[in-house]
PDB file of C-alpha atoms in Angstrom:
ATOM      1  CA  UNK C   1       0.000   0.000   0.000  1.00  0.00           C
ATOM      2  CA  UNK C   2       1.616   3.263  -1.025  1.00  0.00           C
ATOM      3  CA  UNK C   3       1.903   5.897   1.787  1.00  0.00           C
ATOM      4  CA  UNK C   4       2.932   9.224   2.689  1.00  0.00           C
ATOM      5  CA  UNK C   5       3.433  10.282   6.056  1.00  0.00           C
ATOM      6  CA  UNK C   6       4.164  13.655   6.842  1.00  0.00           C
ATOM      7  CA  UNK C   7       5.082  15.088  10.407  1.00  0.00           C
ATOM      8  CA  UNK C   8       3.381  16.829  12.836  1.00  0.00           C
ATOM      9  CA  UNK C   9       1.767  19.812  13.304  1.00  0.00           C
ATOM     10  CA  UNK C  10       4.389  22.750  14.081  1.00  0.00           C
ATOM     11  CA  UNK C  11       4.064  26.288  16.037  1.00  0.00           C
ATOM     12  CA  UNK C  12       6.887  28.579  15.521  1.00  0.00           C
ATOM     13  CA  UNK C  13       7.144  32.241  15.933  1.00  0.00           C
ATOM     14  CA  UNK C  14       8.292  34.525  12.582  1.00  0.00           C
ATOM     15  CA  UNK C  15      11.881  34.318  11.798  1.00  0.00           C
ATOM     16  CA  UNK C  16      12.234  30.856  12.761  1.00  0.00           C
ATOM     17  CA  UNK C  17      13.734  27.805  11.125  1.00  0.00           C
ATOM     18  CA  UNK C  18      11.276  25.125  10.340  1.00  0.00           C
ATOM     19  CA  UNK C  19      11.705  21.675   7.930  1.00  0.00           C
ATOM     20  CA  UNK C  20       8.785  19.254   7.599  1.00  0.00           C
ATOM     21  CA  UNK C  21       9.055  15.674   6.726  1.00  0.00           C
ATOM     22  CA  UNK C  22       7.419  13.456   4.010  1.00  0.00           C
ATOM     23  CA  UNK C  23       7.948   9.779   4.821  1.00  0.00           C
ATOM     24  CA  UNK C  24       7.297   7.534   1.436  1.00  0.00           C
ATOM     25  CA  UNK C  25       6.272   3.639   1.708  1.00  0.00           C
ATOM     26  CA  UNK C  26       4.782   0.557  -0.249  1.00  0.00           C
ATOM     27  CA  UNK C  27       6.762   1.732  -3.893  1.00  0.00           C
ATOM     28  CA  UNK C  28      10.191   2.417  -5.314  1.00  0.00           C
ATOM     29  CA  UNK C  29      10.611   5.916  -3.858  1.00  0.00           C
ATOM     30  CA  UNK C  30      13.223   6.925  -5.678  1.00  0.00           C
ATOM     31  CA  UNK C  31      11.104   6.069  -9.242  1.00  0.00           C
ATOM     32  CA  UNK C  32       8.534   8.876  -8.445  1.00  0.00           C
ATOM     33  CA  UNK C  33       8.259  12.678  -8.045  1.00  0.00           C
ATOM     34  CA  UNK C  34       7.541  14.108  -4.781  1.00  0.00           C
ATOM     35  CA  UNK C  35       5.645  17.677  -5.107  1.00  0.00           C
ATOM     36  CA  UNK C  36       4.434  19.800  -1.957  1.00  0.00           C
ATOM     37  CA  UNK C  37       0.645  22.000  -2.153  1.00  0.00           C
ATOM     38  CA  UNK C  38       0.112  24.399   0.120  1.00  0.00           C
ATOM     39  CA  UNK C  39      -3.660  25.249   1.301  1.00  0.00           C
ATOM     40  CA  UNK C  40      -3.607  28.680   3.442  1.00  0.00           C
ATOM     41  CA  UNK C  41      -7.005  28.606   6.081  1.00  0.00           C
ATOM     42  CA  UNK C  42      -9.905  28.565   4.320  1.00  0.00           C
ATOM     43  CA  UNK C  43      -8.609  28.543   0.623  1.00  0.00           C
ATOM     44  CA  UNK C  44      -7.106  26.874  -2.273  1.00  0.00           C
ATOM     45  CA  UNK C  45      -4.182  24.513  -3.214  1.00  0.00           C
ATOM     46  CA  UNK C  46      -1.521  25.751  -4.330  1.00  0.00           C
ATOM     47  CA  UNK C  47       1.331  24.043  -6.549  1.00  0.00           C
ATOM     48  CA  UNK C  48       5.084  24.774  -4.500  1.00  0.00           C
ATOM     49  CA  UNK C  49       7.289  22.797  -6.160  1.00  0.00           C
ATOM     50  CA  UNK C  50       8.370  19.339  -6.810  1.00  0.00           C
ATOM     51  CA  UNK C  51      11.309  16.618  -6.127  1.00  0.00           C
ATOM     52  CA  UNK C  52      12.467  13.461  -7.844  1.00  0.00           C
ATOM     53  CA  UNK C  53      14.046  12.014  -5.124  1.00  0.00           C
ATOM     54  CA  UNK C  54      16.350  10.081  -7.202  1.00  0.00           C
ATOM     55  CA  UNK C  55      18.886  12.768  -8.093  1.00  0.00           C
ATOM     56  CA  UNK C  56      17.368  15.637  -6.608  1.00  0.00           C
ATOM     57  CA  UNK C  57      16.154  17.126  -9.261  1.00  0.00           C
ATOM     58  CA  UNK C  58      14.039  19.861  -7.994  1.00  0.00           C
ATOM     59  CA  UNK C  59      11.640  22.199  -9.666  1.00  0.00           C
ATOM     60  CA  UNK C  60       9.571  25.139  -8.116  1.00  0.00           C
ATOM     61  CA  UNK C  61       6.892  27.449  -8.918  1.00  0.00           C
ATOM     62  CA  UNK C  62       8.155  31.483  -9.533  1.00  0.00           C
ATOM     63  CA  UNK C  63       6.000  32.346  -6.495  1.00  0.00           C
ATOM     64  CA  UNK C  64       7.710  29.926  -3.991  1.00  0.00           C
ATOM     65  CA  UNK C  65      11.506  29.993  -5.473  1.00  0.00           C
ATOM     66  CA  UNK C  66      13.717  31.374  -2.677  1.00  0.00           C
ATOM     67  CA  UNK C  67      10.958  31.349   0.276  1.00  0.00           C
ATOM     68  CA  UNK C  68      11.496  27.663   0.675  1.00  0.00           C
ATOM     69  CA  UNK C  69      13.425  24.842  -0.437  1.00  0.00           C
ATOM     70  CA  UNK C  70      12.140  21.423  -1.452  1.00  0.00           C
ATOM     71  CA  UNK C  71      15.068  18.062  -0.685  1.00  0.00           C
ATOM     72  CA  UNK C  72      15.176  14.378  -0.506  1.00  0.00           C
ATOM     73  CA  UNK C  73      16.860  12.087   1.172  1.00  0.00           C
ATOM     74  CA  UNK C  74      16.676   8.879  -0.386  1.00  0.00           C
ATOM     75  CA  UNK C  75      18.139   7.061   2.126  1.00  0.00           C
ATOM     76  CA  UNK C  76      15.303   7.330   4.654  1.00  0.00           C
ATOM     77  CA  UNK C  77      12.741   7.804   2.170  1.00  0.00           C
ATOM     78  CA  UNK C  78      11.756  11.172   3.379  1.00  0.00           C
ATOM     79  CA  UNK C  79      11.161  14.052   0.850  1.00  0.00           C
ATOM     80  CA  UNK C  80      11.410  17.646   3.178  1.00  0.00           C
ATOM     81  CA  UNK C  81      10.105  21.430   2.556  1.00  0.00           C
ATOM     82  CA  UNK C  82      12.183  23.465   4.715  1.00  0.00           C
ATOM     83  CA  UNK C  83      11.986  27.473   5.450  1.00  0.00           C
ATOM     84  CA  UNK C  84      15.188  29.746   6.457  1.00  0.00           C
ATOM     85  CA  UNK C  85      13.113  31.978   8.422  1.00  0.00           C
ATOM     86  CA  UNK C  86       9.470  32.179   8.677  1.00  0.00           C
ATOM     87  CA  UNK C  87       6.698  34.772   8.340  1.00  0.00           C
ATOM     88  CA  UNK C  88       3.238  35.257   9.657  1.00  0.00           C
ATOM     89  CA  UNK C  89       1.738  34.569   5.981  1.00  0.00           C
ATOM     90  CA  UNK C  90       3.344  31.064   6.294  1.00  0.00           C
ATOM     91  CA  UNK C  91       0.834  29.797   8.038  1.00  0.00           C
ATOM     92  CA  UNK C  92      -1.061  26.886   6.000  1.00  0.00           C
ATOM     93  CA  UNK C  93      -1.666  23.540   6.075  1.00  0.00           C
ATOM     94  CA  UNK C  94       1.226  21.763   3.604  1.00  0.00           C
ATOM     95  CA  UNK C  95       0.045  18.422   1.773  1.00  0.00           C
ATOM     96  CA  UNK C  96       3.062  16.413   0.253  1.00  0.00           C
ATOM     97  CA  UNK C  97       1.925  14.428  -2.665  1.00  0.00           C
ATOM     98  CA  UNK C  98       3.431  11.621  -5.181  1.00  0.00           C
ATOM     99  CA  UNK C  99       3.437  12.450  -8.675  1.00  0.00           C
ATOM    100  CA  UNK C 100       2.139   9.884 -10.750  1.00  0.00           C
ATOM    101  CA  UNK C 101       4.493   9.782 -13.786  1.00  0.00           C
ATOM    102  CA  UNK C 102       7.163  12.599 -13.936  1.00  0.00           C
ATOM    103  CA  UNK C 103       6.756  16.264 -13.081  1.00  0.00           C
ATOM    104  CA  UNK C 104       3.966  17.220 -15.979  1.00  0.00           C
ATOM    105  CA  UNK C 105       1.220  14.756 -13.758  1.00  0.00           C
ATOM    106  CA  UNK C 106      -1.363  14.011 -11.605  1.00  0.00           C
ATOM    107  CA  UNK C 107      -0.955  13.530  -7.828  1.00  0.00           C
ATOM    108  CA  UNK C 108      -2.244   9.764  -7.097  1.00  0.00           C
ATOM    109  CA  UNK C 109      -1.174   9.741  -3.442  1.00  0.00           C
ATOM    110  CA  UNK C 110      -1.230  12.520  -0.597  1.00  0.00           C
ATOM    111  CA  UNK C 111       0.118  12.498   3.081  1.00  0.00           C
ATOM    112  CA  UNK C 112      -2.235  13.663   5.565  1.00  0.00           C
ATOM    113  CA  UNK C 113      -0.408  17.214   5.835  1.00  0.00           C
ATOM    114  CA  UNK C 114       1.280  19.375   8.165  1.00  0.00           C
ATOM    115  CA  UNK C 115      -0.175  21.881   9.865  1.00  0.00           C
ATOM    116  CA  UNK C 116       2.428  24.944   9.980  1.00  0.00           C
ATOM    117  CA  UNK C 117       1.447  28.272  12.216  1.00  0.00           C
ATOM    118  CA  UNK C 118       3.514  31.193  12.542  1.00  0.00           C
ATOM    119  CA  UNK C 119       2.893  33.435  14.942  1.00  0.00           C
ATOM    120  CA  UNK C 120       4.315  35.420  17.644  1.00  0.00           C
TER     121      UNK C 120
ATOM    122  CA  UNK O   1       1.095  31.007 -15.730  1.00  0.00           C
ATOM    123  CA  UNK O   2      -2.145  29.202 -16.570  1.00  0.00           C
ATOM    124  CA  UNK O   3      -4.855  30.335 -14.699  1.00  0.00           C
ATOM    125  CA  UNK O   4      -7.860  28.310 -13.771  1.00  0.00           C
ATOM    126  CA  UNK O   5     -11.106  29.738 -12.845  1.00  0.00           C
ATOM    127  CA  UNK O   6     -13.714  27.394 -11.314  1.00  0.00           C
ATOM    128  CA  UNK O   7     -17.532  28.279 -11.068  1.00  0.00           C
ATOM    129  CA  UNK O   8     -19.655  28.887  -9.343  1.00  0.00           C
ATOM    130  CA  UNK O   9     -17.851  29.529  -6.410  1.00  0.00           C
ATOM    131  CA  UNK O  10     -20.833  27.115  -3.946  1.00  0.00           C
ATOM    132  CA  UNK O  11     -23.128  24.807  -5.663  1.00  0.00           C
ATOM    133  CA  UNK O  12     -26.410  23.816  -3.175  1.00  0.00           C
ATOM    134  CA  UNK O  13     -27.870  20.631  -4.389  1.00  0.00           C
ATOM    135  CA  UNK O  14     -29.980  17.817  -2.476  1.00  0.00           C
ATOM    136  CA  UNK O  15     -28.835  13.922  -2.822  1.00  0.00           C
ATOM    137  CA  UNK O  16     -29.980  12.876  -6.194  1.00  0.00           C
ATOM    138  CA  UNK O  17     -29.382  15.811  -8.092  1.00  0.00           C
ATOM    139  CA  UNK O  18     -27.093  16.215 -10.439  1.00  0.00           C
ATOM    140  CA  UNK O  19     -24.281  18.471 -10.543  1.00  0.00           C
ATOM    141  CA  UNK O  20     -22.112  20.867 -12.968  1.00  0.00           C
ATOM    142  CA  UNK O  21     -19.016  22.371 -12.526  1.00  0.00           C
ATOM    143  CA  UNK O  22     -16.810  24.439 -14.845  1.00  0.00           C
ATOM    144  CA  UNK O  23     -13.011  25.334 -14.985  1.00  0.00           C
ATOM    145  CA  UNK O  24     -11.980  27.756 -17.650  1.00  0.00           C
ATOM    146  CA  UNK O  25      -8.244  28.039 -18.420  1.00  0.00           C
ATOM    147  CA  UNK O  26      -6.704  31.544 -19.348  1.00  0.00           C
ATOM    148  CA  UNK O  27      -4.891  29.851 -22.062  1.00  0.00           C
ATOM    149  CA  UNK O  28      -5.113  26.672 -23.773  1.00  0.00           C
ATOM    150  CA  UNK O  29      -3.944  23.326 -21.462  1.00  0.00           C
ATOM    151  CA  UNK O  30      -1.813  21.189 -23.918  1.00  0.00           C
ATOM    152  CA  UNK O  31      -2.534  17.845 -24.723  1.00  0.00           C
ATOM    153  CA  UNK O  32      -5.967  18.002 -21.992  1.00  0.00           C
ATOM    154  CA  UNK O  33      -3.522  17.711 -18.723  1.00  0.00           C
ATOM    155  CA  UNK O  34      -6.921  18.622 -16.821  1.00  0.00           C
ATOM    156  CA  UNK O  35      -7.538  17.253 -13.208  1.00  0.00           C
ATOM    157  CA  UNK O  36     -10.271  17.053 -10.729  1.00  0.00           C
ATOM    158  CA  UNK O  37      -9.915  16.611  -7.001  1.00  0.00           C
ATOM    159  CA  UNK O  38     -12.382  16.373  -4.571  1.00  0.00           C
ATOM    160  CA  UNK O  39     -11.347  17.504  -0.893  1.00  0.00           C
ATOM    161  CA  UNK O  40     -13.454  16.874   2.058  1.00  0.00           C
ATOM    162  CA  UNK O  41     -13.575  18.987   5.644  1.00  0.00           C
ATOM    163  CA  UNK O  42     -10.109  17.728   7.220  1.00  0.00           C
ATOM    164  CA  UNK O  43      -8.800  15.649   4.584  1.00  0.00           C
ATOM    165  CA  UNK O  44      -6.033  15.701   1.680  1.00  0.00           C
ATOM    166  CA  UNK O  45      -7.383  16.085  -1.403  1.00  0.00           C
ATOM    167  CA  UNK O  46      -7.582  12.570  -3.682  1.00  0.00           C
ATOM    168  CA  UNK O  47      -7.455  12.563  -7.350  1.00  0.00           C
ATOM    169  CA  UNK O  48     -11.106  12.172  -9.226  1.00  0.00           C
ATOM    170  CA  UNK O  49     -10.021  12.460 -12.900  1.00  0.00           C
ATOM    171  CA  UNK O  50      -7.251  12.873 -15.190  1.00  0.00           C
ATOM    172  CA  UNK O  51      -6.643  13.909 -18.889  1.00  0.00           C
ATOM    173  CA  UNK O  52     -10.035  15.451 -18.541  1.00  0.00           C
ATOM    174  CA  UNK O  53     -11.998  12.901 -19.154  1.00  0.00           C
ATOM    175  CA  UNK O  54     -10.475   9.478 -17.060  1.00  0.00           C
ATOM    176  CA  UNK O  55     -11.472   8.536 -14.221  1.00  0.00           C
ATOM    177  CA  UNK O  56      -9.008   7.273 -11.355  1.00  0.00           C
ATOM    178  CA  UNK O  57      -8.281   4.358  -9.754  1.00  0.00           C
ATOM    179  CA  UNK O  58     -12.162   3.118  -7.959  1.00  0.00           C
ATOM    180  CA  UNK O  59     -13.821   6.942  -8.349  1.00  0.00           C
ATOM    181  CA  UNK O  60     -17.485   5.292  -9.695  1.00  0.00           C
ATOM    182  CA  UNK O  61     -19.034   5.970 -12.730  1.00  0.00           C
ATOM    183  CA  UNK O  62     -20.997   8.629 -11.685  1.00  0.00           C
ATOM    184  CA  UNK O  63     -18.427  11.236 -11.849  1.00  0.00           C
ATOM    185  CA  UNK O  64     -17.297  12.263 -15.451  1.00  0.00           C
ATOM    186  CA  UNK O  65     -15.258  14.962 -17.025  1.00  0.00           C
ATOM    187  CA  UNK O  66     -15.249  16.685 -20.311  1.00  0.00           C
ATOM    188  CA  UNK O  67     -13.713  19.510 -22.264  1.00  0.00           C
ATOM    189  CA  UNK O  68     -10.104  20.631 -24.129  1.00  0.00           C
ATOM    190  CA  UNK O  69      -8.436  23.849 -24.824  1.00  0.00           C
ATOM    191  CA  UNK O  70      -9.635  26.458 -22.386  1.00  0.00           C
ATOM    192  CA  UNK O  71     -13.317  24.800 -20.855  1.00  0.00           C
ATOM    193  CA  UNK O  72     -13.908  21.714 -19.012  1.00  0.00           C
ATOM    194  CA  UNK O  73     -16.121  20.122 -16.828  1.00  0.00           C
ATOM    195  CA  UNK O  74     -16.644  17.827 -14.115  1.00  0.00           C
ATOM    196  CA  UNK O  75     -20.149  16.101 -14.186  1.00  0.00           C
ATOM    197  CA  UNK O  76     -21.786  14.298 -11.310  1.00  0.00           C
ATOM    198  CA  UNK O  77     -24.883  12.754 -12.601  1.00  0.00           C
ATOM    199  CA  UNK O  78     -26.631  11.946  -8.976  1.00  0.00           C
ATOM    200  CA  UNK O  79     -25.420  13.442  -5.690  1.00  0.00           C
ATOM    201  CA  UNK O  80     -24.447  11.145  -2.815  1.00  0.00           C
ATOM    202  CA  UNK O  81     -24.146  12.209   0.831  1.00  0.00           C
ATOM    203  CA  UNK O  82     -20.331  10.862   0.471  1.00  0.00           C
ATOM    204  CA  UNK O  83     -20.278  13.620  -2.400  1.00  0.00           C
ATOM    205  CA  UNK O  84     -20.226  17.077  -0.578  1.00  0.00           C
ATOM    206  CA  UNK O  85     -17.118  18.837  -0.757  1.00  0.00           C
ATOM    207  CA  UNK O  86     -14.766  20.946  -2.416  1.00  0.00           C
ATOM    208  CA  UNK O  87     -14.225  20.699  -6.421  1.00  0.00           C
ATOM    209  CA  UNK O  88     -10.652  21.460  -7.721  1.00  0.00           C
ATOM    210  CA  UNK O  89      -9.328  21.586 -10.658  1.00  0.00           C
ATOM    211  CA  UNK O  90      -5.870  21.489 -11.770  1.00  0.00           C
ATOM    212  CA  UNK O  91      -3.524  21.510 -15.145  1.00  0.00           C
ATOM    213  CA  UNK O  92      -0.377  19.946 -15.398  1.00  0.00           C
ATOM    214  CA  UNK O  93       0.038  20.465 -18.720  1.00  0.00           C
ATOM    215  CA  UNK O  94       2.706  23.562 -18.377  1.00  0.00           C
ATOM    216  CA  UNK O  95       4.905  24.883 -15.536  1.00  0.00           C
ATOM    217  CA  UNK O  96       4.276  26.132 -12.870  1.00  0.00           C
ATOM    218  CA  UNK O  97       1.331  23.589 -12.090  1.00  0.00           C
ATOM    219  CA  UNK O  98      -1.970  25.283 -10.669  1.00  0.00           C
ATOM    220  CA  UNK O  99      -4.750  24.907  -9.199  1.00  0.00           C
ATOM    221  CA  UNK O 100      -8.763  26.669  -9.842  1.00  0.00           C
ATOM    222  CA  UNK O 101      -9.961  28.263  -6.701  1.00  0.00           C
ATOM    223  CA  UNK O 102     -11.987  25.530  -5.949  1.00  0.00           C
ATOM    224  CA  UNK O 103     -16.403  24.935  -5.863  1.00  0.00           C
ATOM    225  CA  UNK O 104     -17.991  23.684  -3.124  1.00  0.00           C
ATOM    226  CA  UNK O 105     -20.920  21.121  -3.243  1.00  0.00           C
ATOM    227  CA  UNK O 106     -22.935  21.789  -0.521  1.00  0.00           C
ATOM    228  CA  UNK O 107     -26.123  20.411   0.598  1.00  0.00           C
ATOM    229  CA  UNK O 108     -29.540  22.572   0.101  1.00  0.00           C
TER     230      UNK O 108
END
């Protein structure tokens, strides 16, 4: 059975450090994309960015390049979206989510998703 | 960037009735990489359809997609209680992926 399990939910005050886990399970991790969606309270999903976890290639969208950053390690399984120093505004709930066949696809699987809240 | 603009916004609807909802694209989604996802109150979304028009992996017959270029749309042809949620639409047909703003099925 394919699974994702993300961590738990984090509180953090802005300007902190924060890096959330994406544990993969039941397929060849390294075969598949990894991509992360954020949904902010009460709205939409929204694309971040996107891993293969078997070189690392990453890929993001223009409005998340340089507020995060999207790695893998293969070793453990575990895709990560990390933040140098957080804001307010980065509060969301973050869904990590297997790509079905390359980065141009569908998400077939999802974790259950972190809940991330910023505040001071 | 392709954006996708899903209406209406809330759809009210009573079991058995059948429901429409639209995504227009602001340009044209190549080769019909058109999604649906259907997210419930506390859950991760889960894939409904892909390449407009499949359905995935045990979604039942009653759902069904249609369109290419710029309009699509996601059909459910009789409401079930397990059906009321929220409608999104996505293309992966160009970079950066998005995502419509979403229509909620609610019940009348």
């Amino acid at each position: 059975e394919v699974q994702l399990v993300q961590s738990g939910a984090e509180v953090k005050k802005p300007g902190e450090s924060l890096r959330i886990s994406c544990k993969g399970s039941g397929y060849t991790f390294t075969s598949y994309w990894v991509g992360w969606v954020r949904q902010m309270p009460g709205k939409g999903l929204e694309w971040m960015g996107i891993i293969y976890p078997g070189d690392s290639d990453t890929r993001y969208s223009p409005s998340f390049q340089g507020q995060v950053t999207i790695s893998a390690d293969k070793s453990i399984r575990t895709a990560y979206l990390q933040w140098s120093s957080l804001r307010a505004s980065d509060t969301a709930m973050y869904y990590c989510a297997r790509s079905d066949s390359g980065v141009f696809s569908t998400f077939d699987f999802w974790g259950q998703g972190t809940l991330v809240t910023v505040s001071s | 960037e392709i954006v996708l603009t899903q209406s209406p916004g809330t759809l009210s609807l009573s079991p058995g009735e059948g429901a429409t909802l639209s995504c227009r694209a602001s340009q044209s989604v190549s080769s019909s990489y058109l999604a649906w996802y259907q997210q419930k109150p506390g859950q991760a979304p889960r894939l409904l359809m892909y390449g407009a028009s499949s359905r995935a992996t045990g979604i039942p017959d009653r759902f069904s997609g249609s369109g290419s270029g710029t309009d699509f749309t996601l059909t459910i042809s009789r409401l079930e209680p397990e059906d009321f949620a929220v409608y999104y639409c996505q293309q992966y047909g160009s970079s950066p992926l998005t995502f419509g703003g979403g229509t909620k099925v609610e019940i009348e």
